[in-house]
Amino acid sequence: MDKVKELLARVQAGTLGIDEAVSELKWAPYEDLGFARVDTHRKLRTGVPEVIYCAGKTPEQVVGITERLYERHGAVMGTRVTPEQFEAVTQRFPHAVLHQPARILEVRAEPRPELPPDSPYVLVVSAGTSDQPVAEEAAVTTEILGSRVKRLYDCGVAGLHRLLGSRDLLDGARVLIVVAGMEGALPSVVGGLVEQPVIAVPTSIGYGASFNGLAALLGMLNSCASGLAVVNIDNGFNAGYFAHLICRL
C-alpha cells in the first residue's frame, strides 16, 4: 500500500508519468530476497497480506521474510512455526507472539483493534481434545485476520449431548468451523442442525484405519448434510481464512 501511495503522489506531482506508474505496479509486485519473492502487494489485491508458511524454511529465511512484511504492513502472521524459528524471530522482534498449540507466529506494530461485542462471530467446534491444535490454528487465524471467534471444544459424537447443550452458540454464529478426526462425523451432525455455512476440517487424529486423516476427509466429502465445505487434512489455516471471508461479507 505504501508503494502505491508513493507512486500516486509522484504522478500527482508530475514527476512520474501514468504509463510508467502502471508499469511499476505491473512488474514490481514483489521483493526478491533471493530465497523468496515476497508478495508485498497481496493485501492490495486480496485485502490480506501474505502469510508465511514456515514449515521447511530455515530460521534465517523466516526472519528475512518477516522483516519485509513487517516493513510493509506492520503486521505479520506465520503458520507452522518451530521453536527454533520463533526464537530467531524474537531476536529481531522481541514483541513477537507464538500462539500455542496453533503454532502461529504473530508480530504487530500495534495491538489488534478490539471488535464490538455484538459483531458477527465464527464458532470453532472440535470433536476431541486431540483435535485442539488444528482447531486453534483455525481460531487464531480467524482472530488475527480480524473476525471475532468463539470456541466449543471436546463435543464429539461419542457424547453428543455436549454439543446439543450449546445450541445458542451454534445458532448465533455467522459461520462454523468443525474440526474432527477418527471417522469425521461431527461436521455432518452440525450441518444438519444449523442454517449457516459449515467448514469441515479433517484431522490426522485416529487409529490405524483412519489413515492419518484420510478416513475423516472422505467421510466429510461424502457428507449428506447440505451447506458443508471441506478443506484439506489438518488445514486449520485455510478454514480460518475462509471463515473470515464469509464473516466479513
Tab-separated table of C-alpha atoms in Angstrom:
chain	number	residue	atom	x	y	z
A	1	MET	CA	0.000	0.000	0.000
A	2	ASP	CA	2.885	2.420	0.768
A	3	LYS	CA	4.342	1.718	-2.673
A	4	VAL	CA	1.019	2.532	-4.335
A	5	LYS	CA	0.648	5.780	-2.373
A	6	GLU	CA	4.194	6.777	-3.313
A	7	LEU	CA	3.513	6.174	-7.000
A	8	LEU	CA	0.235	8.115	-6.893
A	9	ALA	CA	1.957	11.025	-5.161
A	10	ARG	CA	4.652	11.095	-7.846
A	11	VAL	CA	2.002	11.041	-10.578
A	12	GLN	CA	0.159	13.888	-8.851
A	13	ALA	CA	3.375	15.893	-8.570
A	14	GLY	CA	4.114	15.351	-12.246
A	15	THR	CA	7.411	13.560	-11.645
A	16	LEU	CA	6.120	10.209	-12.896
A	17	GLY	CA	4.031	9.501	-15.978
A	18	ILE	CA	0.888	7.389	-15.846
A	19	ASP	CA	2.328	4.716	-18.131
A	20	GLU	CA	5.479	4.499	-16.007
A	21	ALA	CA	3.397	4.160	-12.830
A	22	VAL	CA	1.309	1.382	-14.379
A	23	SER	CA	4.495	-0.379	-15.439
A	24	GLU	CA	5.923	-0.243	-11.921
A	25	LEU	CA	2.703	-1.585	-10.431
A	26	LYS	CA	2.527	-4.347	-13.012
A	27	TRP	CA	6.109	-5.542	-12.976
A	28	ALA	CA	7.257	-4.872	-9.429
A	29	PRO	CA	4.615	-6.512	-7.229
A	30	TYR	CA	7.137	-8.375	-5.070
A	31	GLU	CA	10.538	-8.084	-3.434
A	32	ASP	CA	13.132	-10.638	-4.477
A	33	LEU	CA	15.161	-11.785	-1.470
A	34	GLY	CA	16.972	-14.471	-3.424
A	35	PHE	CA	15.440	-17.325	-1.435
A	36	ALA	CA	11.902	-15.888	-1.589
A	37	ARG	CA	9.846	-13.434	-3.617
A	38	VAL	CA	7.801	-11.583	-1.018
A	39	ASP	CA	4.368	-10.631	-2.332
A	40	THR	CA	4.111	-7.143	-0.841
A	41	HIS	CA	1.049	-6.275	-2.980
A	42	ARG	CA	-1.119	-9.182	-1.855
A	43	LYS	CA	-3.007	-7.051	0.662
A	44	LEU	CA	-3.810	-4.583	-2.114
A	45	ARG	CA	-5.241	-7.389	-4.266
A	46	THR	CA	-6.957	-9.587	-1.689
A	47	GLY	CA	-7.310	-7.499	1.477
A	48	VAL	CA	-4.990	-9.798	3.455
A	49	PRO	CA	-1.160	-9.601	3.466
A	50	GLU	CA	0.941	-12.614	2.565
A	51	VAL	CA	1.068	-15.190	5.367
A	52	ILE	CA	4.349	-17.036	5.897
A	53	TYR	CA	4.175	-20.827	5.704
A	54	CYS	CA	7.165	-21.526	7.937
A	55	ALA	CA	7.441	-25.297	7.510
A	56	GLY	CA	10.570	-26.219	5.580
A	57	LYS	CA	12.150	-22.775	5.879
A	58	THR	CA	15.305	-22.017	7.834
A	59	PRO	CA	15.060	-19.664	10.833
A	60	GLU	CA	17.031	-17.082	8.863
A	61	GLN	CA	14.594	-17.258	5.949
A	62	VAL	CA	11.615	-16.793	8.262
A	63	VAL	CA	13.281	-13.746	9.822
A	64	GLY	CA	14.082	-12.244	6.420
A	65	ILE	CA	10.509	-12.598	5.139
A	66	THR	CA	9.108	-11.351	8.446
A	67	GLU	CA	11.241	-8.211	8.232
A	68	ARG	CA	9.982	-7.341	4.736
A	69	LEU	CA	6.329	-7.930	5.537
A	70	TYR	CA	6.611	-6.007	8.806
A	71	GLU	CA	8.127	-3.036	6.996
A	72	ARG	CA	5.261	-3.013	4.502
A	73	HIS	CA	2.273	-3.837	6.696
A	74	GLY	CA	3.235	-3.524	10.366
A	75	ALA	CA	1.662	-6.931	10.985
A	76	VAL	CA	2.960	-10.401	10.139
A	77	MET	CA	1.483	-13.867	10.549
A	78	GLY	CA	3.354	-17.155	10.136
A	79	THR	CA	1.957	-20.689	10.342
A	80	ARG	CA	3.547	-23.989	11.408
A	81	VAL	CA	6.295	-22.211	13.313
A	82	THR	CA	9.005	-24.237	15.053
A	83	PRO	CA	10.567	-23.186	18.381
A	84	GLU	CA	13.876	-22.526	16.577
A	85	GLN	CA	12.193	-20.247	14.052
A	86	PHE	CA	10.326	-18.357	16.745
A	87	GLU	CA	13.490	-17.880	18.795
A	88	ALA	CA	15.225	-16.406	15.746
A	89	VAL	CA	12.324	-14.024	15.095
A	90	THR	CA	12.332	-12.800	18.700
A	91	GLN	CA	15.972	-11.763	18.325
A	92	ARG	CA	14.767	-9.225	15.756
A	93	PHE	CA	11.254	-8.635	17.119
A	94	PRO	CA	11.192	-9.128	20.916
A	95	HIS	CA	7.456	-8.377	20.982
A	96	ALA	CA	6.634	-11.331	18.695
A	97	VAL	CA	3.986	-13.739	19.988
A	98	LEU	CA	3.789	-17.503	19.486
A	99	HIS	CA	0.255	-18.866	19.757
A	100	GLN	CA	0.246	-22.417	21.074
A	101	PRO	CA	-0.942	-25.035	20.298
A	102	ALA	CA	-1.805	-23.356	16.971
A	103	ARG	CA	1.921	-22.924	16.100
A	104	ILE	CA	1.180	-19.451	14.728
A	105	LEU	CA	3.616	-16.548	14.861
A	106	GLU	CA	2.250	-13.010	15.166
A	107	VAL	CA	4.247	-9.783	15.011
A	108	ARG	CA	2.390	-6.482	15.168
A	109	ALA	CA	3.446	-2.855	15.454
A	110	GLU	CA	0.112	-2.033	17.090
A	111	PRO	CA	-2.308	-4.186	19.108
A	112	ARG	CA	-5.184	-5.782	17.245
A	113	PRO	CA	-8.207	-3.480	17.147
A	114	GLU	CA	-10.942	-4.567	19.531
A	115	LEU	CA	-14.146	-5.742	17.905
A	116	PRO	CA	-17.600	-4.734	19.147
A	117	PRO	CA	-19.070	-7.413	21.435
A	118	ASP	CA	-22.082	-7.724	19.144
A	119	SER	CA	-20.056	-8.196	15.938
A	120	PRO	CA	-20.617	-11.432	13.981
A	121	TYR	CA	-18.559	-14.359	15.217
A	122	VAL	CA	-17.084	-17.564	13.883
A	123	LEU	CA	-17.722	-20.612	16.066
A	124	VAL	CA	-14.890	-23.165	16.079
A	125	VAL	CA	-16.070	-26.601	17.176
A	126	SER	CA	-13.767	-29.540	17.836
A	127	ALA	CA	-14.678	-33.176	18.283
A	128	GLY	CA	-11.940	-34.084	20.762
A	129	THR	CA	-9.180	-32.511	22.814
A	130	SER	CA	-6.673	-34.193	20.477
A	131	ASP	CA	-8.059	-32.070	17.640
A	132	GLN	CA	-7.333	-28.840	19.516
A	133	PRO	CA	-4.061	-27.880	17.741
A	134	VAL	CA	-5.850	-27.797	14.377
A	135	ALA	CA	-8.917	-26.131	15.887
A	136	GLU	CA	-6.697	-23.467	17.441
A	137	GLU	CA	-4.914	-22.907	14.138
A	138	ALA	CA	-8.315	-22.140	12.629
A	139	ALA	CA	-9.432	-19.976	15.555
A	140	VAL	CA	-6.233	-17.936	15.859
A	141	THR	CA	-6.068	-17.432	12.085
A	142	THR	CA	-9.605	-16.056	12.111
A	143	GLU	CA	-8.819	-13.731	15.012
A	144	ILE	CA	-5.605	-12.395	13.502
A	145	LEU	CA	-7.364	-11.671	10.213
A	146	GLY	CA	-9.922	-9.589	12.094
A	147	SER	CA	-13.027	-11.646	12.890
A	148	ARG	CA	-14.470	-12.473	16.300
A	149	VAL	CA	-14.217	-16.101	17.425
A	150	LYS	CA	-15.934	-18.301	19.966
A	151	ARG	CA	-14.815	-21.829	20.801
A	152	LEU	CA	-16.704	-25.033	21.593
A	153	TYR	CA	-14.252	-27.870	22.178
A	154	ASP	CA	-14.430	-31.581	23.021
A	155	CYS	CA	-18.006	-32.299	21.958
A	156	GLY	CA	-17.671	-35.213	19.538
A	157	VAL	CA	-20.368	-37.650	18.527
A	158	ALA	CA	-19.428	-40.168	21.232
A	159	GLY	CA	-21.038	-37.737	23.697
A	160	LEU	CA	-23.409	-35.740	21.532
A	161	HIS	CA	-25.209	-34.175	24.488
A	162	ARG	CA	-22.139	-31.958	24.953
A	163	LEU	CA	-22.890	-30.366	21.577
A	164	LEU	CA	-26.661	-30.190	21.936
A	165	GLY	CA	-26.307	-28.359	25.236
A	166	SER	CA	-24.765	-25.390	23.407
A	167	ARG	CA	-27.482	-24.695	20.876
A	168	ASP	CA	-27.405	-20.919	21.475
A	169	LEU	CA	-23.740	-20.771	20.464
A	170	LEU	CA	-24.450	-22.766	17.304
A	171	ASP	CA	-27.440	-20.663	16.309
A	172	GLY	CA	-25.680	-17.339	16.924
A	173	ALA	CA	-22.632	-17.940	14.719
A	174	ARG	CA	-22.225	-16.349	11.284
A	175	VAL	CA	-20.221	-19.364	10.113
A	176	LEU	CA	-18.979	-22.538	11.842
A	177	ILE	CA	-15.669	-24.388	11.580
A	178	VAL	CA	-15.993	-28.010	12.696
A	179	VAL	CA	-12.791	-29.972	13.324
A	180	ALA	CA	-12.768	-33.746	13.723
A	181	GLY	CA	-10.570	-36.800	13.278
A	182	MET	CA	-11.365	-40.512	13.574
A	183	GLU	CA	-14.361	-41.080	11.239
A	184	GLY	CA	-15.011	-37.339	10.895
A	185	ALA	CA	-18.739	-37.478	11.657
A	186	LEU	CA	-19.167	-34.259	13.633
A	187	PRO	CA	-19.420	-31.798	10.685
A	188	SER	CA	-22.322	-33.798	9.236
A	189	VAL	CA	-24.119	-33.644	12.568
A	190	VAL	CA	-23.581	-29.903	12.911
A	191	GLY	CA	-24.520	-29.355	9.272
A	192	GLY	CA	-27.864	-30.999	9.976
A	193	LEU	CA	-28.584	-28.692	12.930
A	194	VAL	CA	-27.793	-25.185	11.626
A	195	GLU	CA	-28.645	-22.971	8.667
A	196	GLN	CA	-25.248	-21.239	8.479
A	197	PRO	CA	-22.282	-22.354	6.324
A	198	VAL	CA	-20.166	-25.093	7.910
A	199	ILE	CA	-16.471	-25.536	7.108
A	200	ALA	CA	-15.300	-29.060	7.879
A	201	VAL	CA	-11.671	-29.739	8.823
A	202	PRO	CA	-10.472	-33.363	8.951
A	203	THR	CA	-7.550	-34.047	11.267
A	204	SER	CA	-4.929	-36.778	11.200
A	205	ILE	CA	-6.038	-37.963	14.660
A	206	GLY	CA	-7.177	-41.572	14.864
A	207	TYR	CA	-6.159	-45.214	14.944
A	208	GLY	CA	-4.602	-47.140	12.044
A	209	ALA	CA	-7.608	-47.391	9.722
A	210	SER	CA	-8.085	-43.633	9.868
A	211	PHE	CA	-5.070	-43.447	7.519
A	212	ASN	CA	-3.759	-40.207	9.039
A	213	GLY	CA	-6.958	-38.310	8.366
A	214	LEU	CA	-7.932	-39.780	5.010
A	215	ALA	CA	-10.950	-41.567	6.500
A	216	ALA	CA	-12.198	-38.317	8.054
A	217	LEU	CA	-11.580	-36.408	4.813
A	218	LEU	CA	-13.538	-38.922	2.725
A	219	GLY	CA	-16.334	-39.024	5.293
A	220	MET	CA	-16.690	-35.232	5.163
A	221	LEU	CA	-16.534	-35.137	1.366
A	222	ASN	CA	-19.324	-37.729	1.285
A	223	SER	CA	-21.465	-35.954	3.873
A	224	CYS	CA	-25.215	-35.954	3.286
A	225	ALA	CA	-25.517	-32.596	5.117
A	226	SER	CA	-26.005	-29.631	2.803
A	227	GLY	CA	-24.030	-26.387	3.088
A	228	LEU	CA	-20.809	-28.158	4.024
A	229	ALA	CA	-17.412	-27.164	2.613
A	230	VAL	CA	-14.318	-29.286	3.282
A	231	VAL	CA	-10.656	-28.233	3.490
A	232	ASN	CA	-7.575	-30.434	3.478
A	233	ILE	CA	-6.373	-32.635	6.330
A	234	ASP	CA	-5.119	-30.585	9.320
A	235	ASN	CA	-5.577	-27.354	7.345
A	236	GLY	CA	-6.946	-25.156	10.107
A	237	PHE	CA	-5.356	-22.107	8.494
A	238	ASN	CA	-7.390	-22.323	5.301
A	239	ALA	CA	-10.581	-22.941	7.261
A	240	GLY	CA	-9.957	-19.839	9.369
A	241	TYR	CA	-9.148	-17.759	6.306
A	242	PHE	CA	-12.313	-18.881	4.509
A	243	ALA	CA	-14.459	-18.310	7.597
A	244	HIS	CA	-13.094	-14.759	7.893
A	245	LEU	CA	-14.004	-14.064	4.248
A	246	ILE	CA	-17.578	-15.186	4.903
A	247	CYS	CA	-17.821	-13.367	8.224
A	248	ARG	CA	-16.755	-10.002	6.818
A	249	LEU	CA	-19.303	-10.018	3.967
